[in-house]
CSV table of C-alpha atoms and ligand atoms in Angstrom, one decimal:
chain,number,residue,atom,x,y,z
Y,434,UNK,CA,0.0,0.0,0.0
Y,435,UNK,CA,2.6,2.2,1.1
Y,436,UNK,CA,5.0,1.7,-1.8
Y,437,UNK,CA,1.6,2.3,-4.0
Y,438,UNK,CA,1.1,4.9,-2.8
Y,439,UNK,CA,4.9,6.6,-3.0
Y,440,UNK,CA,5.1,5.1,-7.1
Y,441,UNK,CA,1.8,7.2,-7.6
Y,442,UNK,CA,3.3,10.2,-5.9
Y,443,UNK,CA,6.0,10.4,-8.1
Y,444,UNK,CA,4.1,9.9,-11.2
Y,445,UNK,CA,2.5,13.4,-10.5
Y,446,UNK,CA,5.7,15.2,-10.4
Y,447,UNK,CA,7.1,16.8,-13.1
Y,448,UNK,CA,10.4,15.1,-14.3
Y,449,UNK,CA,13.6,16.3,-13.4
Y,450,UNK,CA,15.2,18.4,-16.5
Y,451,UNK,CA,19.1,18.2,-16.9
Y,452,UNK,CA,21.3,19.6,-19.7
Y,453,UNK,CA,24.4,18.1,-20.4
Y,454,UNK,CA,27.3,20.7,-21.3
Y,455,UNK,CA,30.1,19.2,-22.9
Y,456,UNK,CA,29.4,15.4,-24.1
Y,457,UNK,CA,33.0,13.7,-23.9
Y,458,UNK,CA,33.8,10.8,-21.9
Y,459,UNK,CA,32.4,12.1,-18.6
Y,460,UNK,CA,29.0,14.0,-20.0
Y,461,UNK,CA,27.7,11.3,-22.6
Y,462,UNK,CA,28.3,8.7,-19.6
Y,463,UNK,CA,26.3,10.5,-17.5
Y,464,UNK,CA,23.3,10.7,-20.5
Y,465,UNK,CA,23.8,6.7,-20.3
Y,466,UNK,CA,23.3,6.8,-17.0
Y,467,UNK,CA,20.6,9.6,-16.8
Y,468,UNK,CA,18.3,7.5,-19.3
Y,469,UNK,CA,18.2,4.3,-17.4
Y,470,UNK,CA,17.2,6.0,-14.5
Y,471,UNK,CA,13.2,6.8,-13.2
Y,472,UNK,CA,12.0,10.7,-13.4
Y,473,UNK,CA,14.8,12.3,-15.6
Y,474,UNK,CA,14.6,13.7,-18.7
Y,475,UNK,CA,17.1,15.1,-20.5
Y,476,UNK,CA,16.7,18.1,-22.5
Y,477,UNK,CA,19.4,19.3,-23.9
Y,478,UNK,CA,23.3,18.5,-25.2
Y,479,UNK,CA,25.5,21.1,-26.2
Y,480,UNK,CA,28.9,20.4,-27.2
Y,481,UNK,CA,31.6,22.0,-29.6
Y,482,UNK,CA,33.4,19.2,-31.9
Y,483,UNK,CA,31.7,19.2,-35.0
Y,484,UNK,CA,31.6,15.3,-35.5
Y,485,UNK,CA,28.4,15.3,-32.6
Y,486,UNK,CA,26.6,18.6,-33.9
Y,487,UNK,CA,23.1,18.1,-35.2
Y,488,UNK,CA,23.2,14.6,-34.2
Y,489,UNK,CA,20.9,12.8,-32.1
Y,490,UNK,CA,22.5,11.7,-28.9
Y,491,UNK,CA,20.9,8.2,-28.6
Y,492,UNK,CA,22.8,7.4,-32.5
Y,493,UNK,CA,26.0,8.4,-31.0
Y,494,UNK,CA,25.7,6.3,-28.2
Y,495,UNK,CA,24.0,3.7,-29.8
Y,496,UNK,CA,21.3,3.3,-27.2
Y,497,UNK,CA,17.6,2.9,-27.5
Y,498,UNK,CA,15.5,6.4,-27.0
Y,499,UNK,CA,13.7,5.7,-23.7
Y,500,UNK,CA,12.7,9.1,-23.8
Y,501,UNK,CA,9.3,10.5,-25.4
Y,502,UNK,CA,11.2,13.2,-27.4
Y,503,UNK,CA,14.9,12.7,-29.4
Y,504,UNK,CA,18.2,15.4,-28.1
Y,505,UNK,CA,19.9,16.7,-31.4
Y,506,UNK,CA,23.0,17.9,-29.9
Y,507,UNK,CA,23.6,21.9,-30.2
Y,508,UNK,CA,27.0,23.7,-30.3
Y,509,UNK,CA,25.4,26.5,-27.9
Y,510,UNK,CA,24.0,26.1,-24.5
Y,511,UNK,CA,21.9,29.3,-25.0
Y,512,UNK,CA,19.0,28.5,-26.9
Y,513,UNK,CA,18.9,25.3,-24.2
Y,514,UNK,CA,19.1,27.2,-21.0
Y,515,UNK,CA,16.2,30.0,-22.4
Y,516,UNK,CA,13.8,27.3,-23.8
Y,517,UNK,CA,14.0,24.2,-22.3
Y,518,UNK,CA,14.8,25.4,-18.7
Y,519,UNK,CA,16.3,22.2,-17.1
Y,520,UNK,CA,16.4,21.9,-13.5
Y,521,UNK,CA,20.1,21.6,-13.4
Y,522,UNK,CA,23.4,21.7,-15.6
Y,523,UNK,CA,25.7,18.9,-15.5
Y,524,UNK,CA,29.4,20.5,-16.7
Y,525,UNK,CA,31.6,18.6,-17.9
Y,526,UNK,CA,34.3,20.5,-20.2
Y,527,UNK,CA,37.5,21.7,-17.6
Y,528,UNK,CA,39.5,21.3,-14.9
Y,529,UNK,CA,40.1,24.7,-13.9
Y,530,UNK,CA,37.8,26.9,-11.9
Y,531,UNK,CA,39.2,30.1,-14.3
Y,532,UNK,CA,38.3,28.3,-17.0
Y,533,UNK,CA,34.6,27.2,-16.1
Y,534,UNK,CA,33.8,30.3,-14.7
Y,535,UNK,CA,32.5,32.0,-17.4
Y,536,UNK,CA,30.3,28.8,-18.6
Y,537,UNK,CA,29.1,28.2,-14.5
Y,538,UNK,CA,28.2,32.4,-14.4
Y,539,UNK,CA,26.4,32.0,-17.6
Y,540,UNK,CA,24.4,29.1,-16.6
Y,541,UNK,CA,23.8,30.8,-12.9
Y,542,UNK,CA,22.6,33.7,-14.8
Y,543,UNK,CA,19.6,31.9,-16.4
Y,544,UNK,CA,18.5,30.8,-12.7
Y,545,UNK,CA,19.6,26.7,-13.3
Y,546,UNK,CA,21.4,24.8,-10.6
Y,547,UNK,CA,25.0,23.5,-12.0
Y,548,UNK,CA,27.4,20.2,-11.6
Y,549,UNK,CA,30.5,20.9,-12.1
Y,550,UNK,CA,33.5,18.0,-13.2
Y,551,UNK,CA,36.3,20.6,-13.0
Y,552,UNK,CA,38.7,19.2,-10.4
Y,553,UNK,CA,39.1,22.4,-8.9
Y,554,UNK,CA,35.5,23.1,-8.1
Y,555,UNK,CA,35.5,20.4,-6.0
Y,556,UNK,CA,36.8,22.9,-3.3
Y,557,UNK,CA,37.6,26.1,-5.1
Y,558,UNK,CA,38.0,27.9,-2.1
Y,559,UNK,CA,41.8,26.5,-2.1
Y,560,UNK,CA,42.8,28.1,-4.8
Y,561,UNK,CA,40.3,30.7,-6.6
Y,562,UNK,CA,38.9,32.3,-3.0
Y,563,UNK,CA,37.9,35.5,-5.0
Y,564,UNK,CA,35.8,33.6,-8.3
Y,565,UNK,CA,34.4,31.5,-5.7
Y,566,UNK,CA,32.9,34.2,-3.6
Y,567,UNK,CA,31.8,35.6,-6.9
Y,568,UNK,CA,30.1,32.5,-8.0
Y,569,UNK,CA,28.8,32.0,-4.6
Y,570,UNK,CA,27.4,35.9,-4.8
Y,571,UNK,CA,26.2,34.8,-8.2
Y,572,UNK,CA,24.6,32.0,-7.6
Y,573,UNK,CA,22.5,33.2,-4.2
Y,574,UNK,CA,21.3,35.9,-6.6
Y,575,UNK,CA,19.9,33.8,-8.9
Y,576,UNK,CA,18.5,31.5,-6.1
Y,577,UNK,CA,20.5,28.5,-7.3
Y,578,UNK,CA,23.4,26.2,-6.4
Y,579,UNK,CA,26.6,25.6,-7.9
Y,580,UNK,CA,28.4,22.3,-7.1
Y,581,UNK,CA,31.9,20.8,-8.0
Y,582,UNK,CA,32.2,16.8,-7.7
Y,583,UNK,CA,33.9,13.8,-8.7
Y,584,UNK,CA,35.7,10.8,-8.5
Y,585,UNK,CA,38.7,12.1,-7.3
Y,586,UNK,CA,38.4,15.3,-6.1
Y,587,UNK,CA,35.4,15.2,-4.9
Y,588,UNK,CA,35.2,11.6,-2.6
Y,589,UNK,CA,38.0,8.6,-2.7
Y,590,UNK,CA,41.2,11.3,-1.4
Y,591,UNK,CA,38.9,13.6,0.3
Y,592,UNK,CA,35.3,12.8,1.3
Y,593,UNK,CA,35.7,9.3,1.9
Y,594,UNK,CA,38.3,10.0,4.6
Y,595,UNK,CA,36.4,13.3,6.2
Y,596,UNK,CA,33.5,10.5,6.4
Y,597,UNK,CA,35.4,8.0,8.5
Y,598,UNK,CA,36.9,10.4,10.5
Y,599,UNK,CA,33.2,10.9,12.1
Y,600,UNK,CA,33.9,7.8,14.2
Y,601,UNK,CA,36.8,9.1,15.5
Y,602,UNK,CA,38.1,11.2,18.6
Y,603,UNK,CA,41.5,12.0,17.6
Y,604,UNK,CA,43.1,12.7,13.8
Y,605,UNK,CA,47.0,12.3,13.6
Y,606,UNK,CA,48.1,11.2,10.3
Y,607,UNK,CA,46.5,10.9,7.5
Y,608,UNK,CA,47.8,8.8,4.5
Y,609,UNK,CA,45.7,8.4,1.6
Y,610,UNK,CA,46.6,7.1,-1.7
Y,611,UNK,CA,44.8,6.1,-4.9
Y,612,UNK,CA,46.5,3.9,-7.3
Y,613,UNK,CA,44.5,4.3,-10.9
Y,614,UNK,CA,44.2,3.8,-14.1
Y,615,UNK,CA,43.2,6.9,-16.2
Y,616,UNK,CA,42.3,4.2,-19.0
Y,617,UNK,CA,38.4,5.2,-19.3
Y,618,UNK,CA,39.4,8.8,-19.5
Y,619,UNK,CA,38.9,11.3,-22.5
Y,620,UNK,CA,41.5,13.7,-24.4
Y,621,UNK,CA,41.3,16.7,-22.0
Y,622,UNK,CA,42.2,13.8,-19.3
Y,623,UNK,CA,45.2,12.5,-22.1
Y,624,UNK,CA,47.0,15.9,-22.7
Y,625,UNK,CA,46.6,17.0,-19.0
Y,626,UNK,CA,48.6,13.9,-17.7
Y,627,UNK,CA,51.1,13.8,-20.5
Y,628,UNK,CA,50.0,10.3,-21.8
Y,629,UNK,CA,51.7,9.5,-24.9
Y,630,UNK,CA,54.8,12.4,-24.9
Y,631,UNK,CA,58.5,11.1,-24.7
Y,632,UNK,CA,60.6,11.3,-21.8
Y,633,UNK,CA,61.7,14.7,-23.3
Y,634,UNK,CA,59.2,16.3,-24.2
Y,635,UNK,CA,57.6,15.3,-21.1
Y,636,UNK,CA,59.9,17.2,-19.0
Y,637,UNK,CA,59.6,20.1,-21.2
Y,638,UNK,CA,56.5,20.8,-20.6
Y,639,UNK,CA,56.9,20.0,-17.0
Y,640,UNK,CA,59.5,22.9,-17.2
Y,641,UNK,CA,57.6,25.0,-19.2
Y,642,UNK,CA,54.7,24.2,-16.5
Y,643,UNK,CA,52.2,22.9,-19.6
Y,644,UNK,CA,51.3,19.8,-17.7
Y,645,UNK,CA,48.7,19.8,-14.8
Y,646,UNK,CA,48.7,16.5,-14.0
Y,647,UNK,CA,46.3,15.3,-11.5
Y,648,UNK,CA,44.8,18.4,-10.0
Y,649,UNK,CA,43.2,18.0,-7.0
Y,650,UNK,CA,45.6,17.6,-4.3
Y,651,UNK,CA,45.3,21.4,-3.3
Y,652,UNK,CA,41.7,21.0,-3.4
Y,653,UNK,CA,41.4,17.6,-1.4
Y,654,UNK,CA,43.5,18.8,1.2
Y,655,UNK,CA,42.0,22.2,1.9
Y,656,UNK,CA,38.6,20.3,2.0
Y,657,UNK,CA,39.6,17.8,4.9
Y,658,UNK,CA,41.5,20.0,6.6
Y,659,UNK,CA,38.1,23.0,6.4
Y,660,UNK,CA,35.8,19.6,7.4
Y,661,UNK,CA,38.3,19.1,10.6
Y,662,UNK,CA,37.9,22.6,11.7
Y,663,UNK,CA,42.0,23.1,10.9
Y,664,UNK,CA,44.3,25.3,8.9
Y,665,UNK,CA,46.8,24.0,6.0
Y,666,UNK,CA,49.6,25.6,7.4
Y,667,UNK,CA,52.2,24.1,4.7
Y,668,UNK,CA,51.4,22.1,1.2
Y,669,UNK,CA,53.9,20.5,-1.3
Y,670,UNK,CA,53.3,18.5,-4.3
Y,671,UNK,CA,55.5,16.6,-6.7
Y,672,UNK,CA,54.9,15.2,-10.0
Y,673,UNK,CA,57.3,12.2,-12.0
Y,674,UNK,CA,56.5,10.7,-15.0
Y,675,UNK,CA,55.8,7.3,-15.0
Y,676,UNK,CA,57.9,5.6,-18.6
Y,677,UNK,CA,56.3,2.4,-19.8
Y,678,UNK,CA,58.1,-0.5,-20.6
Y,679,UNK,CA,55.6,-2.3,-22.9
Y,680,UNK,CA,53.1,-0.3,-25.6
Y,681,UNK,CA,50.2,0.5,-23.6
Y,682,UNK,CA,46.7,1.8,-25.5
Y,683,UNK,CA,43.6,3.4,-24.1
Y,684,UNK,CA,40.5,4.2,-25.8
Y,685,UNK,CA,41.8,7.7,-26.0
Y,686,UNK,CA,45.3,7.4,-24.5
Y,687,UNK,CA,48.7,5.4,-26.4
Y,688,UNK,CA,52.2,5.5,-24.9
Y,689,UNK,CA,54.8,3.4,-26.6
Y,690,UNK,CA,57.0,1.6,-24.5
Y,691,UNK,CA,60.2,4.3,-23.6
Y,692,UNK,CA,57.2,7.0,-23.2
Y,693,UNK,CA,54.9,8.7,-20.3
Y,694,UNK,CA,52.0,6.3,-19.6
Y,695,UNK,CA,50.7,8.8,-16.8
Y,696,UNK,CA,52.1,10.0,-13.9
Y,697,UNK,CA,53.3,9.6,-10.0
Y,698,UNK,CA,51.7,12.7,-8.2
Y,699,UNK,CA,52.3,12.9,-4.4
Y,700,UNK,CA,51.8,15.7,-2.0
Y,701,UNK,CA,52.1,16.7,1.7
Y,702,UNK,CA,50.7,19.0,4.0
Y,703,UNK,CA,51.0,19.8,7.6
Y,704,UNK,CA,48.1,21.4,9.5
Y,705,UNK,CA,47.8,23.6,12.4
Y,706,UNK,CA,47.5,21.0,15.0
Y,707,UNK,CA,50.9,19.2,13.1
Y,708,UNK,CA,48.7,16.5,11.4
Y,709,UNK,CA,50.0,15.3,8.5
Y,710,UNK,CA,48.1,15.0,5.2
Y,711,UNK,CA,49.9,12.9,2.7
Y,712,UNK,CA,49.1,12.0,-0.3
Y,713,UNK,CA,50.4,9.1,-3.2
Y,714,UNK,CA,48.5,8.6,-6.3
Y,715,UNK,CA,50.2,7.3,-9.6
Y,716,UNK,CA,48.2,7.5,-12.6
Y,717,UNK,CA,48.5,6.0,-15.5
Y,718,UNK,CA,46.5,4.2,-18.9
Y,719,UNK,CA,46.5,0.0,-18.7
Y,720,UNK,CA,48.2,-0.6,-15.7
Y,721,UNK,CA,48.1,-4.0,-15.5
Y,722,UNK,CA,49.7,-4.1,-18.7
Y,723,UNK,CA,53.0,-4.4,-16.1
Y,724,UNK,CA,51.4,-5.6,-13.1
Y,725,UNK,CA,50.4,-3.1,-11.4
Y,726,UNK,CA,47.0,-3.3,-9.3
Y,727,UNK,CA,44.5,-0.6,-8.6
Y,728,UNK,CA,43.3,0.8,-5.3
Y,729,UNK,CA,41.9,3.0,-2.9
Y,730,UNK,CA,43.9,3.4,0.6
Y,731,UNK,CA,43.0,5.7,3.6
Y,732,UNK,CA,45.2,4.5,6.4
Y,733,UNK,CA,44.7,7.2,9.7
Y,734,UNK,CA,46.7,7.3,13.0
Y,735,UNK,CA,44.2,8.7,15.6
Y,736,UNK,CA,41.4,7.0,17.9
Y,737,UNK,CA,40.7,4.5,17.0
Y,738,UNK,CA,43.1,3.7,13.8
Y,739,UNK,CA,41.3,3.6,10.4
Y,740,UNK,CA,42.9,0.8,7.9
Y,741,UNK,CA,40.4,1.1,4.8
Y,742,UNK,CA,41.0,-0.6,1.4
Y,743,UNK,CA,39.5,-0.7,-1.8
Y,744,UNK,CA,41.0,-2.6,-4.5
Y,745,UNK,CA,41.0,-2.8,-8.2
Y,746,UNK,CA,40.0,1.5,-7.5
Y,747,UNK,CA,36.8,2.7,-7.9
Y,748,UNK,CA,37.0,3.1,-11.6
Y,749,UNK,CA,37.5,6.3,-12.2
Y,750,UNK,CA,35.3,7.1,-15.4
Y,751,UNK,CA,31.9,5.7,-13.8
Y,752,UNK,CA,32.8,6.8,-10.1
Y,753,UNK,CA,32.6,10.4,-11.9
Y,754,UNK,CA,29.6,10.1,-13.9
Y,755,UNK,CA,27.9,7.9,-11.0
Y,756,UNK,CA,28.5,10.8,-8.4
Y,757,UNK,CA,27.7,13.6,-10.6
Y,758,UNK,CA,24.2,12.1,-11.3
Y,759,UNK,CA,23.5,11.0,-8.0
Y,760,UNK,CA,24.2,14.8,-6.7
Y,761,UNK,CA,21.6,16.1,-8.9
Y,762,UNK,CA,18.7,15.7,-6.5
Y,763,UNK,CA,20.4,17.1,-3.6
Y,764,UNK,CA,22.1,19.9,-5.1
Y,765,UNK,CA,18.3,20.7,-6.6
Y,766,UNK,CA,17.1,20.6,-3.3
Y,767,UNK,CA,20.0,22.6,-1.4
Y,768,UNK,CA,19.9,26.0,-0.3
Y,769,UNK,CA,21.4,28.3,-3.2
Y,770,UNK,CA,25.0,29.4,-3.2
Y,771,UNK,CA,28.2,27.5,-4.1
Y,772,UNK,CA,28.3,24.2,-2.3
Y,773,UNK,CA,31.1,21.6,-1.6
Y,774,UNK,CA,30.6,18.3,-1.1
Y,775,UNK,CA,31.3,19.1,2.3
Y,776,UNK,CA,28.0,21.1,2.7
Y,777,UNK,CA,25.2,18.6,1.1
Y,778,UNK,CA,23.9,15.3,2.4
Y,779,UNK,CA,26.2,11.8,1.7
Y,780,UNK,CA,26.0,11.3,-1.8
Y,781,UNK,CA,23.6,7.8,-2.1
Y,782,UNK,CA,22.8,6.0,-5.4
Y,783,UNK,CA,19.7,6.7,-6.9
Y,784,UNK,CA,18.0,3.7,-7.5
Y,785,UNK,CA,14.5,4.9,-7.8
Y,786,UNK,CA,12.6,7.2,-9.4
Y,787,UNK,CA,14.9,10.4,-8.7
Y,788,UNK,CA,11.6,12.6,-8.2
Y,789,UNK,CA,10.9,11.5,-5.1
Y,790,UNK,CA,14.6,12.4,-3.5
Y,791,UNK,CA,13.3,16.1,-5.0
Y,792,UNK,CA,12.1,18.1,-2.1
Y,793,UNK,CA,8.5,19.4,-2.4
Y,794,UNK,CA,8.7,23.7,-2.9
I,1299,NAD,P1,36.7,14.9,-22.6
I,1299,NAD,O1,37.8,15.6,-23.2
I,1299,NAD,O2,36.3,13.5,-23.0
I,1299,NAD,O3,35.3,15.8,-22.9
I,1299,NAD,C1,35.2,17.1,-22.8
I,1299,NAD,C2,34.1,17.5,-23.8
I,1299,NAD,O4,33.8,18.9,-23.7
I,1299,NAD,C3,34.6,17.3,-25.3
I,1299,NAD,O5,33.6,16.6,-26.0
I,1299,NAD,C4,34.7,18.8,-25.8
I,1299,NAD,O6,34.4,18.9,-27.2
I,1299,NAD,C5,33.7,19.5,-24.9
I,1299,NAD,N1,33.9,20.9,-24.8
I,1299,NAD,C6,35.0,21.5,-24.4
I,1299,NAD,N2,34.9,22.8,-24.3
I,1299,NAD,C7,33.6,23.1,-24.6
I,1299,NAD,C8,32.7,24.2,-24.7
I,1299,NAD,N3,33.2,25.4,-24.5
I,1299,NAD,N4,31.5,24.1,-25.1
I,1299,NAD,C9,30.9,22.9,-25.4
I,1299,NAD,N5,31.7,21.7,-25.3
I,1299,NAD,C10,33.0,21.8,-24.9
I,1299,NAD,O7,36.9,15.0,-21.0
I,1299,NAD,P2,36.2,14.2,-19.9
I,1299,NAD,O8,37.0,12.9,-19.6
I,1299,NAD,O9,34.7,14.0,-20.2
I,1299,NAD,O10,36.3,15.1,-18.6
I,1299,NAD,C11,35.8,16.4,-18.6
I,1299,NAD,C12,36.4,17.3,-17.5
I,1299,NAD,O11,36.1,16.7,-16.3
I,1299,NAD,C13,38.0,17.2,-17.7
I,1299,NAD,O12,38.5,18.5,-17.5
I,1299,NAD,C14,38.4,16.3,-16.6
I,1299,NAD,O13,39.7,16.6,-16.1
I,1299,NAD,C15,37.3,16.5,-15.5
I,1299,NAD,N6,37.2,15.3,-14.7
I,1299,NAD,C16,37.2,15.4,-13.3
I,1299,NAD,C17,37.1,14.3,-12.5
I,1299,NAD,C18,37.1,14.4,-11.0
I,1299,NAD,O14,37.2,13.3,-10.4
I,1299,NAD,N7,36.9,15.5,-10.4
I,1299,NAD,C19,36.9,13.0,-13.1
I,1299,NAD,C20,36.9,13.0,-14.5
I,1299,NAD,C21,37.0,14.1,-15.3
């Protein structure tokens, strides 16, 4: 009776509207996702490369239309965001805050709530403090929210560990590492980690500071540290390439052996109580190609010690587009401003229909 009762309930709601702005590896995996899910509809694509424009997004994903209407993908977000008014945005274009800001403020502007993928949106706070009180500004204005999540930022070196640390009554150390494979990852992912370049050129670039590796260190640590109620007093990072000895390919990614198949990023911080915050996460495409095993570590010295492990990883490509997606009803339903993952309830999988997680006005 009762569960009768809640499938009628959400029958009368109005589905939940999403646009998808920018449909690489992360955005057209979460349009997958979106259309095998209960009370979405999705009602726009936008996207720049040429080869997707004017094409219907179910033909390029070769999946059945489950929706009543077809989404021809557009090369502007405009006529989307005035016309078909979704509920929410999901971003999925960048890595740098300075470089979605523009795209975030124009979507703020037309009074719809906004995912972000960029890495540093998952705590921009660390390192854009002044766009991020602008977008916060921004989006309160407008009565929406803006949030930045992911895979990594956004929960396996940051969240996951601020989570655990609830049953604790002491932090010391923290040690958190993340070995992954960037294998499901698209071209921006490629180019960023130096996938593919020689030795050389590699280091180059590295010189030339052209290579961003993973970002999200800055951003991970600043979050934890803000959730524990301490300061980052002092933060280093380091990046090395890691050199293949065997030909590795990726759907988007090739290294021959003697080139960069990814890289080793580590980092440490010391906060204002002298806890430590270090972090090791190597990155590369197919690596298992030389045995090498994926996983998720948070090991923390405190009361009581935490020991957690995770292995292969949580792959990387679907942890984004799973998280993203299962934001979208809480981020709907927060309060409006810019919001970390930090601020909203513990992301959940939405496993029915997503209209009844929707708060009623
Ligand atoms: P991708 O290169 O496969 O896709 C990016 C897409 O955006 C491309 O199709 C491109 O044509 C399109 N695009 C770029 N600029 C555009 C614009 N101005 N307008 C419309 N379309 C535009 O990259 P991806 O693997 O999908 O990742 C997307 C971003 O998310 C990357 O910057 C990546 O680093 C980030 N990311 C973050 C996490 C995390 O854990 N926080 C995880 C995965 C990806």
């Amino acid at each position: 009776m009762w569960s009768f009762n809640h499938i009628e309930k959400s029958m009368e709601k109005k589905l939940v509207k999403v646009a998808i702005w920018g449909f690489g590896a992360m955005g057209s995996g979460m349009a997958k996702m979106i259309v095998n899910k209960k009370g979405f509809d999705i009602v726009g694509v936008t996207d720049v490369y040429d080869g997707f424009v004017g094409k219907s997004i179910f033909e390029i994903l070769k999946i059945e239309n489950l929706q009543n209407h077809d989404v021809l993908v557009e090369k502007d977000i405009e006529r989307i965001l005035k016309v078909e008014k979704p509920d929410l945005v999901l971003l999925a274009t960048d890595s740098f805050t300075k470089k979605a800001f523009a795209k975030l403020k124009f979507i703020v502007e037309h009074k719809c709530n906004v995912i972000s993928t960029a890495e540093e949106m998952a705590y921009p706070y660390a390192k854009e403090p002044e766009l991020s009180k602008e977008l916060n500004r921004l989006a309160k204005e407008n009565g929406v929210t803006i949030l930045g999540t992911g895979v990594n930022p956004g929960m396996m070196m940051d969240l996951l560990a601020i989570c655990i640390s609830g049953v604790m009554s002491d932090v010391k150390n923290m040690e958190i590492s993340r070995i992954n494979s960037l294998s499901p990852f698209g071209p921006t992912v490629m180019e960023e980690q130096g996938v593919g370049l020689t030795l050389t050129d590699f280091n180059d670039k590295l010189v030339k500071d052209e290579l961003s590796g993973h970002v999200g260190f800055v951003e991970s640590t600043y979050m934890i540290a803000d959730a524990l109620g301490l300061e980052v007093k002092s933060f280093e990072q380091s990046m090395a390439p890691i050199v293949t000895n065997v030909d590795r390919k990726s759907p988007y990614g090739f290294a021959k052996a003697g080139d960069v198949a990814g890289v080793d990023m580590r980092s440490i911080a010391t906060l204002s109580n002298k806890t430590k915050i270090k972090m090791v996460h190597p990155q590369q495409i197919e690596p298992e190609l030389e045995g090498i095993h994926t996983g998720d570590y948070i090991k923390i010295k405190g009361t009581p010690e935490i020991n957690l492990s995770n292995v292969p990883e949580v792959e990387g490509g679907i942890g984004t587009i799973a998280i993203c997606v299962n934001m979208i009803p809480h981020v709907i339903n927060a309060k409006p401003g810019l919001k970390t993952m930090i601020d909203l309830p513990v992301p959940r999988a939405i496993m029915g229909d997503v209209r009844n997680l929707i708060d009623e006005e």
